[in-house]
PDB file of C-alpha atoms in Angstrom:
ATOM      1  CA  UNK N   1     -13.142   4.198  -4.887  1.00 48.00           C
ATOM      2  CA  UNK N   2      -9.909   5.383  -3.848  1.00 54.00           C
ATOM      3  CA  UNK N   3      -7.859   5.003  -0.636  1.00 56.00           C
ATOM      4  CA  UNK N   4      -5.898   6.905   1.578  1.00 58.00           C
ATOM      5  CA  UNK N   5      -3.232   4.829   4.271  1.00 56.00           C
ATOM      6  CA  UNK N   6      -2.918   6.879   7.385  1.00 54.00           C
ATOM      7  CA  UNK N   7      -1.215   7.004  10.505  1.00 50.00           C
ATOM      8  CA  UNK N   8      -3.947   5.648  12.682  1.00 47.00           C
ATOM      9  CA  UNK N   9      -2.520   9.309  15.002  1.00 47.00           C
ATOM     10  CA  UNK N  10      -3.204  12.260  12.731  1.00 46.00           C
ATOM     11  CA  UNK N  11      -7.327  10.455  14.036  1.00 46.00           C
ATOM     12  CA  UNK N  12      -7.061   8.955  16.898  1.00 51.00           C
ATOM     13  CA  UNK N  13      -4.368   7.700  19.331  1.00 48.00           C
ATOM     14  CA  UNK N  14      -2.548   5.004  19.070  1.00 47.00           C
ATOM     15  CA  UNK N  15      -0.133   3.879  16.365  1.00 49.00           C
ATOM     16  CA  UNK N  16       0.295   1.319  13.199  1.00 51.00           C
ATOM     17  CA  UNK N  17      -1.890   2.366  10.289  1.00 50.00           C
ATOM     18  CA  UNK N  18      -5.202   2.464   8.642  1.00 54.00           C
ATOM     19  CA  UNK N  19      -6.891   2.205   5.751  1.00 53.00           C
ATOM     20  CA  UNK N  20      -9.298   4.445   5.070  1.00 56.00           C
ATOM     21  CA  UNK N  21     -11.790   4.082   1.339  1.00 56.00           C
ATOM     22  CA  UNK N  22     -13.268   7.707  -0.244  1.00 56.00           C
ATOM     23  CA  UNK N  23     -16.616   6.407  -1.114  1.00 55.00           C
ATOM     24  CA  UNK N  24     -16.660  10.198  -2.785  1.00 53.00           C
ATOM     25  CA  UNK N  25     -13.706   9.808  -6.221  1.00 55.00           C
ATOM     26  CA  UNK N  26     -14.619   7.851  -8.526  1.00 56.00           C
ATOM     27  CA  UNK N  27     -14.457   4.322  -9.691  1.00 56.00           C
ATOM     28  CA  UNK N  28     -13.716   4.689 -12.947  1.00 63.00           C
ATOM     29  CA  UNK N  29     -11.551   1.626 -15.158  1.00 72.00           C
ATOM     30  CA  UNK N  30      -9.117   3.397 -15.609  1.00 72.00           C
ATOM     31  CA  UNK N  31      -8.375   5.058 -12.230  1.00 75.00           C
ATOM     32  CA  UNK N  32      -8.791   0.539 -11.724  1.00 85.00           C
ATOM     33  CA  UNK N  33      -6.241   0.030 -13.374  1.00 86.00           C
ATOM     34  CA  UNK N  34      -3.788   2.165 -12.436  1.00 88.00           C
ATOM     35  CA  UNK N  35      -4.199   1.158  -8.473  1.00 88.00           C
ATOM     36  CA  UNK N  36      -3.726  -2.355  -9.267  1.00 89.00           C
ATOM     37  CA  UNK N  37      -0.449  -1.847 -11.965  1.00 90.00           C
ATOM     38  CA  UNK N  38       0.647   0.425  -8.692  1.00 91.00           C
ATOM     39  CA  UNK N  39      -0.219  -2.535  -5.922  1.00 90.00           C
ATOM     40  CA  UNK N  40       1.660  -4.797  -8.637  1.00 89.00           C
ATOM     41  CA  UNK N  41       4.715  -2.764  -8.497  1.00 91.00           C
ATOM     42  CA  UNK N  42       5.012  -2.429  -4.485  1.00 90.00           C
ATOM     43  CA  UNK N  43       4.393  -5.153  -4.875  1.00 87.00           C
ATOM     44  CA  UNK N  44       7.137  -6.523  -6.648  1.00 87.00           C
ATOM     45  CA  UNK N  45       9.574  -4.051  -4.875  1.00 87.00           C
ATOM     46  CA  UNK N  46       8.862  -6.174  -1.846  1.00 85.00           C
ATOM     47  CA  UNK N  47       9.787  -9.735  -2.857  1.00 82.00           C
ATOM     48  CA  UNK N  48      12.257  -8.395  -4.243  1.00 82.00           C
ATOM     49  CA  UNK N  49      13.321  -6.448  -0.619  1.00 78.00           C
ATOM     50  CA  UNK N  50      12.425  -9.110   0.898  1.00 75.00           C
ATOM     51  CA  UNK N  51      14.895 -11.648  -0.557  1.00 74.00           C
ATOM     52  CA  UNK N  52      17.352  -9.582  -0.333  1.00 71.00           C
ATOM     53  CA  UNK N  53      17.288  -8.891   3.573  1.00 68.00           C
ATOM     54  CA  UNK N  54      17.381 -13.362   2.962  1.00 67.00           C
ATOM     55  CA  UNK N  55      19.986 -13.602   1.138  1.00 67.00           C
ATOM     56  CA  UNK N  56      21.634 -11.244   3.767  1.00 69.00           C
ATOM     57  CA  UNK N  57      20.923 -13.872   6.796  1.00 70.00           C
ATOM     58  CA  UNK N  58      23.129 -15.742   5.296  1.00 66.00           C
ATOM     59  CA  UNK N  59      25.878 -14.555   5.084  1.00 59.00           C
TER      60      UNK N  59
END
């Protein structure tokens, strides 16, 4: 299953983002492991970014 992040203004009025799942995409093991790796990488980037912001606020 493939997920896409769409801005709500592209689907209806209002702000923010929402997840849309594509039920037509095949749920292969390779695709699933790739998605997991991307999520892990994004989580690490966010944690690093938040750490930099917290460190900057201390000074």
